[in-house]
Short mmCIF file of C-alpha atoms and ligand atoms in Angstrom, two decimals:
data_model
loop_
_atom_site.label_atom_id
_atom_site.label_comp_id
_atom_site.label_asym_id
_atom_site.label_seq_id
_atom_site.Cartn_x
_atom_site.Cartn_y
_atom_site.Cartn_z
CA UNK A 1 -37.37 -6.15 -1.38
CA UNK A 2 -36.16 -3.15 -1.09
CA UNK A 3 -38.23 0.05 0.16
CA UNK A 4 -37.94 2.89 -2.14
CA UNK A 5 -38.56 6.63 -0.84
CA UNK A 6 -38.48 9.24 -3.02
CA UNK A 7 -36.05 12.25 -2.05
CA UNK A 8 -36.53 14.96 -4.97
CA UNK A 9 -36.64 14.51 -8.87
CA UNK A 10 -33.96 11.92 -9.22
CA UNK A 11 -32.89 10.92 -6.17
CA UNK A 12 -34.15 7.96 -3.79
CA UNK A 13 -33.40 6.62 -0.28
CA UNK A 14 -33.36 2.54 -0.37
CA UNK A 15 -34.19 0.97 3.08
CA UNK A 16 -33.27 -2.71 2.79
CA UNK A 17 -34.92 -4.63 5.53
CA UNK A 18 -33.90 -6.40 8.32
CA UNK A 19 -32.33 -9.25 8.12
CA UNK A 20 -33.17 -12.01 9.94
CA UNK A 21 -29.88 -12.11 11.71
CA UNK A 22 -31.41 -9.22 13.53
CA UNK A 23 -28.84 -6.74 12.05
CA UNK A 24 -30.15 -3.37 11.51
CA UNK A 25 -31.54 -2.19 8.49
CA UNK A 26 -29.14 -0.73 5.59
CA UNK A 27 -29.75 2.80 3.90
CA UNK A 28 -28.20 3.49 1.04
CA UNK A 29 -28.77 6.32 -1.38
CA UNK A 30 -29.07 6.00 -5.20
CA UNK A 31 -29.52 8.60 -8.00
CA UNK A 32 -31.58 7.87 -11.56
CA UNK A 33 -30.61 10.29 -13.04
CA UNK A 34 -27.77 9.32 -15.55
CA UNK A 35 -25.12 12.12 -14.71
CA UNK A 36 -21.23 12.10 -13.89
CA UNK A 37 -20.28 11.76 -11.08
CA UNK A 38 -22.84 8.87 -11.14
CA UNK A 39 -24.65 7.67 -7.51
CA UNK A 40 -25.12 4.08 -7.08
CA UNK A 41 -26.73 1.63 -4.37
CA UNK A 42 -25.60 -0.97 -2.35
CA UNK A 43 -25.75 -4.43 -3.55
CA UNK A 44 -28.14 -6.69 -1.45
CA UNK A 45 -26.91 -10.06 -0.40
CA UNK A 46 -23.56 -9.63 1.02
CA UNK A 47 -24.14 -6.10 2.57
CA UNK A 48 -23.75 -5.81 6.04
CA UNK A 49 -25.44 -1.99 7.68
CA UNK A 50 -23.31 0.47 7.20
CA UNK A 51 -24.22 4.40 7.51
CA UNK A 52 -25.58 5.88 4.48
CA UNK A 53 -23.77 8.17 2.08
CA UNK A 54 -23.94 8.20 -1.37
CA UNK A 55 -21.68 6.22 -3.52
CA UNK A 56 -20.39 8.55 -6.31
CA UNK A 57 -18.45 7.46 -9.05
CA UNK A 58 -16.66 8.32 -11.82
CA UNK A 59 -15.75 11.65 -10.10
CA UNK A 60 -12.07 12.47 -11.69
CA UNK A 61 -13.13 14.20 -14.65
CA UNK A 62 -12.14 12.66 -18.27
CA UNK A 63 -9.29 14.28 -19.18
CA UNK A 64 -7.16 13.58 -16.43
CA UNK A 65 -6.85 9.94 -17.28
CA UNK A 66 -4.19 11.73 -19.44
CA UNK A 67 -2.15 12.77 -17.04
CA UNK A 68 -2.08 9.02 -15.33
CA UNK A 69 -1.24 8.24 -19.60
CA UNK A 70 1.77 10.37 -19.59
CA UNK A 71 3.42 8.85 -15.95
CA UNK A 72 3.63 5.72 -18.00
CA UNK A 73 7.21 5.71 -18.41
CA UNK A 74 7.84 7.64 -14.88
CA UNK A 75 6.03 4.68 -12.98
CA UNK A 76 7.84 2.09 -15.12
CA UNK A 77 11.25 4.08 -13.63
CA UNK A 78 10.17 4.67 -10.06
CA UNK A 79 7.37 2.10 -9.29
CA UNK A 80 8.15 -0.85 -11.16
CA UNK A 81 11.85 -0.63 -9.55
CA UNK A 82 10.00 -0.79 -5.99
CA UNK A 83 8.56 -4.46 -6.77
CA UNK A 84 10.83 -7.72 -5.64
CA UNK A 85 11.67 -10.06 -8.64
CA UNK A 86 10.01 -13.71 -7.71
CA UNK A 87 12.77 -15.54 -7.57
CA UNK A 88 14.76 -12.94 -4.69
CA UNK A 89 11.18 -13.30 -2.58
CA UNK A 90 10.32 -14.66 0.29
CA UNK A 91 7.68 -17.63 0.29
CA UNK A 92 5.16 -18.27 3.16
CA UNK A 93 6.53 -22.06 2.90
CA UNK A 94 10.40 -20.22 4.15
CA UNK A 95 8.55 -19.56 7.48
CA UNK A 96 6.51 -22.76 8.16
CA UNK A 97 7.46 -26.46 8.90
CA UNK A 98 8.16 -28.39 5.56
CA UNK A 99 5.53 -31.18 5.61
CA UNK A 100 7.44 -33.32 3.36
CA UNK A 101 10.00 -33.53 5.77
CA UNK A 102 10.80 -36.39 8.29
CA UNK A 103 11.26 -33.29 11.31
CA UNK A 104 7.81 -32.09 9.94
CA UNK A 105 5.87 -33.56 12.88
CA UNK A 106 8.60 -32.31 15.50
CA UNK A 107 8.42 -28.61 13.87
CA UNK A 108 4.91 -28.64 14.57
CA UNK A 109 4.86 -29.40 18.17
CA UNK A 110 7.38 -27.01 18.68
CA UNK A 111 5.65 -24.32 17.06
CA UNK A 112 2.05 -25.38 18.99
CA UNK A 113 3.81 -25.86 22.20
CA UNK A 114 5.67 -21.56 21.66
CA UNK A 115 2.02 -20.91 20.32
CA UNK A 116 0.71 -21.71 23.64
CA UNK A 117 2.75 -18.57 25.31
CA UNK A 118 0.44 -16.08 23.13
CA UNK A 119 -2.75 -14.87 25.35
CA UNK A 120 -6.20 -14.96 23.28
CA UNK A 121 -6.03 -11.11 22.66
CA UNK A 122 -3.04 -11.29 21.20
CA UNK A 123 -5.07 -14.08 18.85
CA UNK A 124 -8.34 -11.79 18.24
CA UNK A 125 -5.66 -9.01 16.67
CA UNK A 126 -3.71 -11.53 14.39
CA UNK A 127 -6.68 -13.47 13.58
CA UNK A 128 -8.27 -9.86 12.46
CA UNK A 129 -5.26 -9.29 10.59
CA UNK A 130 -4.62 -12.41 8.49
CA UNK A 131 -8.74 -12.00 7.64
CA UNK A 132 -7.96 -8.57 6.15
CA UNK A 133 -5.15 -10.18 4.19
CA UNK A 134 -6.90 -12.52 2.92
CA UNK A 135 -10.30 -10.60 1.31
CA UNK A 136 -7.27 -9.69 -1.35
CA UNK A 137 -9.40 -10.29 -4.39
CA UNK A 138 -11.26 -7.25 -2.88
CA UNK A 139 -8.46 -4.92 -2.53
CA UNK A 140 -7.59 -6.11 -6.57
CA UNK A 141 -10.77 -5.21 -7.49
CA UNK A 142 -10.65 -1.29 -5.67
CA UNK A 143 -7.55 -0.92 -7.72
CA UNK A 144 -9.14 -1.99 -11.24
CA UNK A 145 -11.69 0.70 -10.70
CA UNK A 146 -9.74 3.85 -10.78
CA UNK A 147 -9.86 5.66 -13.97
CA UNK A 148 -6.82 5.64 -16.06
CA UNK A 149 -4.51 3.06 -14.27
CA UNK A 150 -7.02 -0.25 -14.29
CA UNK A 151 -5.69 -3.21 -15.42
CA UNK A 152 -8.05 -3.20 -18.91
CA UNK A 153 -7.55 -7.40 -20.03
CA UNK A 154 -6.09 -8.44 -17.51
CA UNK A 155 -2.56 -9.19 -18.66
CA UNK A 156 -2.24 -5.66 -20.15
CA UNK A 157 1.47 -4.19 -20.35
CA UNK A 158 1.10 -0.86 -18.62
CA UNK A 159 2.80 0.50 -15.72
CA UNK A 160 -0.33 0.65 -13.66
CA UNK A 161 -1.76 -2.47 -14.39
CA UNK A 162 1.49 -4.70 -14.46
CA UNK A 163 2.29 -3.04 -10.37
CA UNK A 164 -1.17 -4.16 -9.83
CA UNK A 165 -0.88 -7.39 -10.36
CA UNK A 166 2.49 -7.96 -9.17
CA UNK A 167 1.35 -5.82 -5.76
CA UNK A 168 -1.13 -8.63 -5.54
CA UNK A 169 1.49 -11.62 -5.86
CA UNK A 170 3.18 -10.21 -3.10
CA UNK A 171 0.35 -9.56 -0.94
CA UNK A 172 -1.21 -12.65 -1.46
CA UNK A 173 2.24 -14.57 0.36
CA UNK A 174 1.00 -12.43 3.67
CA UNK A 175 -2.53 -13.94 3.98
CA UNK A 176 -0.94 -17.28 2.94
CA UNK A 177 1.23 -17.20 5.54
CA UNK A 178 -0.67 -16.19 8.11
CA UNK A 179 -3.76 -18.35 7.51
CA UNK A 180 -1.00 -22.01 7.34
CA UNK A 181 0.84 -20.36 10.78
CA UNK A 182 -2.42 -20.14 12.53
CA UNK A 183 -3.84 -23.29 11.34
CA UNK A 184 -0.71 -25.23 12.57
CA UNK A 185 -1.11 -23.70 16.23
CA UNK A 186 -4.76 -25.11 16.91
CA UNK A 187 -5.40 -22.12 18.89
CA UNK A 188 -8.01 -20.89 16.72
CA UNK A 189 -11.56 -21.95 15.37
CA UNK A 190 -10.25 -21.93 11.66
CA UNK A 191 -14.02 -23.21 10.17
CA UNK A 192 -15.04 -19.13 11.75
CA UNK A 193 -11.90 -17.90 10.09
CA UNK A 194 -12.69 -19.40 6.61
CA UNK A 195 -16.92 -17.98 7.02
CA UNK A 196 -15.23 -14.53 7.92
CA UNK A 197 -13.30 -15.02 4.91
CA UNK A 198 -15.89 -15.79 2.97
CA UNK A 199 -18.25 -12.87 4.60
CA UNK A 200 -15.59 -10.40 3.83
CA UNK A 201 -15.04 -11.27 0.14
CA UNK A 202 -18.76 -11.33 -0.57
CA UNK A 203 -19.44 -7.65 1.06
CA UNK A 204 -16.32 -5.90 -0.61
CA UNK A 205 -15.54 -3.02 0.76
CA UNK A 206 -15.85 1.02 0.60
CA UNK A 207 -13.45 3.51 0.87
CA UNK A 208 -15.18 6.22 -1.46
CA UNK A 209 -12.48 6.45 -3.75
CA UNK A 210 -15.10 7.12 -6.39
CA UNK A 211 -12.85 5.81 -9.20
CA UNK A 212 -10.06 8.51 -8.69
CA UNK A 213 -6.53 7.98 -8.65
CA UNK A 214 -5.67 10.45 -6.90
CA UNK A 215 -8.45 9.26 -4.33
CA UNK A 216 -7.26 5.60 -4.84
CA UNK A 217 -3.25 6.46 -4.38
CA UNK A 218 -3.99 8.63 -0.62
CA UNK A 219 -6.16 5.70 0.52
CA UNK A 220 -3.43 2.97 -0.48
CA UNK A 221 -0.73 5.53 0.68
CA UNK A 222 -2.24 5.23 4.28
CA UNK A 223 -3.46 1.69 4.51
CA UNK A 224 -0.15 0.43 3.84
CA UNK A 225 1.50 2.29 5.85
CA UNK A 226 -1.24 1.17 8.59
CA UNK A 227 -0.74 -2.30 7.89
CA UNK A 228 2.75 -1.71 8.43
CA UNK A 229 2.46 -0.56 11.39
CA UNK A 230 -0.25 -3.17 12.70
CA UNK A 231 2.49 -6.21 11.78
CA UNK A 232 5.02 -4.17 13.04
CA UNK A 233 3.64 -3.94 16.44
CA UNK A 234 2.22 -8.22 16.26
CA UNK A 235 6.00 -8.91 15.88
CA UNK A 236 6.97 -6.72 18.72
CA UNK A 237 4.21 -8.46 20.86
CA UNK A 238 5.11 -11.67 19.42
CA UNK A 239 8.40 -10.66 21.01
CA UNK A 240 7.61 -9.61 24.06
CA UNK A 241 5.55 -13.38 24.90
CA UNK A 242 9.20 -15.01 23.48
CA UNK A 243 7.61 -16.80 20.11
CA UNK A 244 10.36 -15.03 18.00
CA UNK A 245 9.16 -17.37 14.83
CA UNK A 246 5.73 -15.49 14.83
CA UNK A 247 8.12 -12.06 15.34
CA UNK A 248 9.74 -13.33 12.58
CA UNK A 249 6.84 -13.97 10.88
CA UNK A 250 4.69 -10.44 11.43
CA UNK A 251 8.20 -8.39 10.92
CA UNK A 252 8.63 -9.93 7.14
CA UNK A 253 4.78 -9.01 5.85
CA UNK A 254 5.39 -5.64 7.82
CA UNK A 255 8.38 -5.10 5.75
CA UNK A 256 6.79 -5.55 2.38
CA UNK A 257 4.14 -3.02 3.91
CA UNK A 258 7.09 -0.55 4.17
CA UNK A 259 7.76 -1.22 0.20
CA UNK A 260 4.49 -0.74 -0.89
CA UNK A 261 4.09 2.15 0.81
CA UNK A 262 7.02 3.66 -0.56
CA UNK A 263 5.61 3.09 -4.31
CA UNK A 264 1.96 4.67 -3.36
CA UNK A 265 3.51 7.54 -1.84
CA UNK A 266 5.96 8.34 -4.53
CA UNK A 267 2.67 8.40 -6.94
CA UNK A 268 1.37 10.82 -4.58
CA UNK A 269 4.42 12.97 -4.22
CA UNK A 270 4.24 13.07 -8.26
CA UNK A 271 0.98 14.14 -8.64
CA UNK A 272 1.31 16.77 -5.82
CA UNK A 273 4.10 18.01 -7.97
CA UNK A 274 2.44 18.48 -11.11
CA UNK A 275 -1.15 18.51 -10.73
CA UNK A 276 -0.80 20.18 -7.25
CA UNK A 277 -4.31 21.49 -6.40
CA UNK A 278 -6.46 18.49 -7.30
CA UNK A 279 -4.36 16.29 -5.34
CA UNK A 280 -4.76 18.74 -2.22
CA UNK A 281 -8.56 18.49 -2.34
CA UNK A 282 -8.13 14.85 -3.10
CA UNK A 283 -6.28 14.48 0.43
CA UNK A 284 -8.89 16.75 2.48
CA UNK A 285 -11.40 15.07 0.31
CA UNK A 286 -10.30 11.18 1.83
CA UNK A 287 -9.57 12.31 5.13
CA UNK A 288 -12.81 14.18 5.61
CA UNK A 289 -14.94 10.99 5.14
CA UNK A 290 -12.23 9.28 7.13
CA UNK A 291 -9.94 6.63 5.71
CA UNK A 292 -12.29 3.09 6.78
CA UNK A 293 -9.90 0.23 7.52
CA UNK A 294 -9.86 -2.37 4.43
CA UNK A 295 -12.07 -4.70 6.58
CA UNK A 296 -15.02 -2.80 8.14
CA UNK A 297 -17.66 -5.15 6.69
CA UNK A 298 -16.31 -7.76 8.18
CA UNK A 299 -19.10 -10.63 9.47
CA UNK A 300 -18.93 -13.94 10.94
CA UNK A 301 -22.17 -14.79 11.08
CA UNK A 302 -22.55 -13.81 14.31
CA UNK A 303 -21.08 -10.92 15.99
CA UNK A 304 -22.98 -7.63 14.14
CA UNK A 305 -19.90 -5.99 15.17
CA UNK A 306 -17.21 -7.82 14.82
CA UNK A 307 -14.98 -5.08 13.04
CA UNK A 308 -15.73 -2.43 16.51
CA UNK A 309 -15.01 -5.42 18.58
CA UNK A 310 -11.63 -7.04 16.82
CA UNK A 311 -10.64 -2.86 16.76
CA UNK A 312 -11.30 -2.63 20.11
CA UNK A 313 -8.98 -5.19 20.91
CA UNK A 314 -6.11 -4.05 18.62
CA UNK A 315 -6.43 -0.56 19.83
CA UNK A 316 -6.32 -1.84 23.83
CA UNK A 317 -3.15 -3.94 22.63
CA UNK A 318 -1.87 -1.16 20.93
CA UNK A 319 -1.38 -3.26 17.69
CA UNK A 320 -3.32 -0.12 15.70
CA UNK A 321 -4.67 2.65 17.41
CA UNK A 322 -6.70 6.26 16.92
CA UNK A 323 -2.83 7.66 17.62
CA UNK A 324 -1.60 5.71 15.20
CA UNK A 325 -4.48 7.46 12.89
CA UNK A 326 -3.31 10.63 13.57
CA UNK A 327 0.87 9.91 13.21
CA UNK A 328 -0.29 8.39 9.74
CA UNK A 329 -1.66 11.56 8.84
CA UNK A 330 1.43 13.70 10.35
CA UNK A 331 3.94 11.43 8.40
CA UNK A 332 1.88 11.70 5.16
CA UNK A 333 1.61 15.64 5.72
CA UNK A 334 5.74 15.90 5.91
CA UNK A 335 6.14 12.64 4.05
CA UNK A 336 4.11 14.97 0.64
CA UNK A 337 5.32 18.59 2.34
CA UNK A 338 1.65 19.45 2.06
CA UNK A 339 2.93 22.70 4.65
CA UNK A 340 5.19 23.84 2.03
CA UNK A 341 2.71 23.79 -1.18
CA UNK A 342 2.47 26.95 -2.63
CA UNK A 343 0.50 28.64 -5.76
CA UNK A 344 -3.00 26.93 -4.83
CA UNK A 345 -6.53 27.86 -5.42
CA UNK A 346 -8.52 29.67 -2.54
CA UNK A 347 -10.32 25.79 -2.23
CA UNK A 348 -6.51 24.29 -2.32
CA UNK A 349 -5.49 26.85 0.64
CA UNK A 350 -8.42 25.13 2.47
CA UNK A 351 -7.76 22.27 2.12
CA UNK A 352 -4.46 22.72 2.89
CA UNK A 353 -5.16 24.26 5.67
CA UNK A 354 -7.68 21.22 6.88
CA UNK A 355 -5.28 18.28 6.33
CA UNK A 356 -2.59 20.16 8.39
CA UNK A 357 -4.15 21.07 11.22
CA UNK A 358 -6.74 17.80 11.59
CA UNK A 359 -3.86 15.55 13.35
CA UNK A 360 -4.06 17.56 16.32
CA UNK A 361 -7.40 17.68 16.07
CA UNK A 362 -8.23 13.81 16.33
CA UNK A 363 -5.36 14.05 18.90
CA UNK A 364 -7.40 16.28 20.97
CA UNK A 365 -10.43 14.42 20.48
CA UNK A 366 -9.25 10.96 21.35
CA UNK A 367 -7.53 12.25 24.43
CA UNK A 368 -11.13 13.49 25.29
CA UNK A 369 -12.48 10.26 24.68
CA UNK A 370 -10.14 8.47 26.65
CA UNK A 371 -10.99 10.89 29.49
CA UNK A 372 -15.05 9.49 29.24
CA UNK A 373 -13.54 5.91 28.51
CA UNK A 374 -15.79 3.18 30.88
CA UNK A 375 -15.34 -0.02 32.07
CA UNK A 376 -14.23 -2.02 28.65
CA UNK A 377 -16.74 -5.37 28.67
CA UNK A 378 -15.48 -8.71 27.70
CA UNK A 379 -17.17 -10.16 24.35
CA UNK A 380 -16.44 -13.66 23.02
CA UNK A 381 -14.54 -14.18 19.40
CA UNK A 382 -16.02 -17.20 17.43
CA UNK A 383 -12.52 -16.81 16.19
CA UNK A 384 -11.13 -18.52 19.31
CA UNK A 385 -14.35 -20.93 19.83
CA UNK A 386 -16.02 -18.20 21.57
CA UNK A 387 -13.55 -17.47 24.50
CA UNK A 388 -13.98 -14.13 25.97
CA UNK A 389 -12.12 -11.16 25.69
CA UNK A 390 -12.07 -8.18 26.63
CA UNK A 391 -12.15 -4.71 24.49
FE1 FE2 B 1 -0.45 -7.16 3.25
FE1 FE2 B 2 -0.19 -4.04 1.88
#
């Protein structure tokens, strides 16, 4: 049960327990007053602590869906185009021994015996990675709930819906391949894997896109490129220890990364260009409650903080780091010319002003950090049958 405190007319605090995991307990905040944009809690089961803030919806208002109406055609000529035809894509099975083949057996002690090279850490990060791939369904979801571009039946013929899906036939090869790579090195405790999997689906995930679009499009804009630049830099690794079939395999997802990119940043340049203002405060609006990373509920049933920990480990390997953050945020900021905007509101000059000069700041601030940085511990990773590594 739930503990309900009351705040003022309409609004309550929720303290959930805790659990008997020994996690600590979850706020959330909820409004009952029916109003737009609407506040709602946290679901129970599946939610892992997580700071409270309030989950708005709904907060693009009505009319704008129109706008997203008339890009129909535009998206169809400058998205669509950006998606790979089936038959001219790649397949996980292109990377991966055939196992109706008479080598098959040879292929895999080949790959095990190059998998052996690759240090644990190196593990924690791919193993962190191929999880994120995987809670897909999730990521599917986020998309069907912004306003004016969700995929209403399911097989319906718009622009928006039909990238949507096809963005998720292509994603879905990168967890595939991943997940059969990793199984056939039998470096890693794949029963964990599959419960983190599992975890992950169940708790979703929140990146306070509040059913916007033009909250939706930033966040995609910058997670892709992220994710390109977190396979980018497992296939350079991969590299660097001399498995160039795993380089191989990192440097094809991170390439379809790179694609999708391309087709949420074009959105973003459009709607910069015609609805210029609104899609300003939409930027400051995302980076000011920071852009969380697609898997930051992630559980195994173990480690409460299993997200900190596997991003401790990517950021010490330098597979994604709080510099990469900030040269995410630079390359968006030239990528949209958000310097160059003109004609805004006094609120659009502020914003302006915020999402151009933040880089430096979070620059400045993780140098500081760095400065007070201790002695990293070593934690174990049920991923890797609880060997130790260290952050
Ligand atoms: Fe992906
Ligand atoms: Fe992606």
């Amino acid at each position: 049960m739930a503990l309900r405190v009351a705040l003022a007319p309409g609004m309550a605090l929720y303290f959930s327990p805790t659990k008997g995991n020994g996690r600590s307990p979850r706020v959330s905040m909820a409004s009952t007053i029916p109003s737009s944009p609407k506040v709602e809690s946290l679901k129970k089961p599946f939610s892992p602590p997580m700071e409270a803030h309030l989950q708005v919806t709904h907060s693009m208002p009505p009319q704008k869906i129109e706008i997203f109406k008339s890009l129909e055609d535009w998206a169809q000529n400058n998205i669509l185009v950006l998606l790979k035809p089936v038959e001219k894509s790649w397949q996980p099975q292109d990377f991966l021994p055939d196992s109706s083949s008479e080598g098959f057996y040879d292929e895999v002690k080949e790959l095990r015996e190059q998998s052996r090279e690759i240090p644990d850490d190196y593990y924690v990060c791919l193993v962190g990675d191929m999880i994120t791939e995987e809670a897909l369904p999730t990521y599917q979801t986020m998309l069907n709930t912004l306003d004016g571009v969700r995929d209403e039946t399911g097989a319906s013929l718009t622009s928006w819906a039909i990238w949507t899906r096809a963005w998720t036939a292509e994603e879905n090869r990168h967890g595939d391949l991943l997940n059969k790579y990793l199984y056939l090195t039998g470096r890693v405790d794949m029963k964990q894997i599959e419960k983190t999997i599992q975890y992950l689906i169940g708790s979703g995930m929140d990146p306070r896109t509040e059913n916007s679009p033009y909250l939706g499009f930033i966040y995609t804009s910058f997670q892709e490129r992220a994710t390109f630049i977190s396979h980018g830099n497992t296939a350079r690794l991969a590299k660097e220890h001399g498995d160039l079939k795993l380089a191989q395999i990192c440097g094809i997802i991170a390439a379809d990364e790179k694609r999708h990119e391309t087709a949420y940043t074009k959105i973003v340049e459009k709607l910069f260009e015609i609805d210029p203002d609104d899609t300003m405060l939409a930027f400051a609006d995302m980076m000011k409650k920071k852009i969380t990373m697609p898997a930051h509920l992630m559980y195994d049933g173990r480690d409460d903080n299993l997200f900190e920990h596997f991003s401790a480990v990517a950021q010490r390997l330098g597979v994604y780091t709080a510099k990469d953050y900030a040269d995410i945020l630079d390359f968006l900021v030239r990528r949209w010319n958000v310097e160059k905007i003109t004609g805004l509101s006094g609120e659009g000059n502020q914003a302006q002003d915020f999402v151009c000069t933040l880089a430096s700041r979070i620059r400045r601030l993780e140098e500081r950090a760095q400065g007070r940085a201790k002695q990293a511990p070593h934690i174990p990773f049920s991923w890797i049958y609880g060997r130790v590594v260290q952050l």
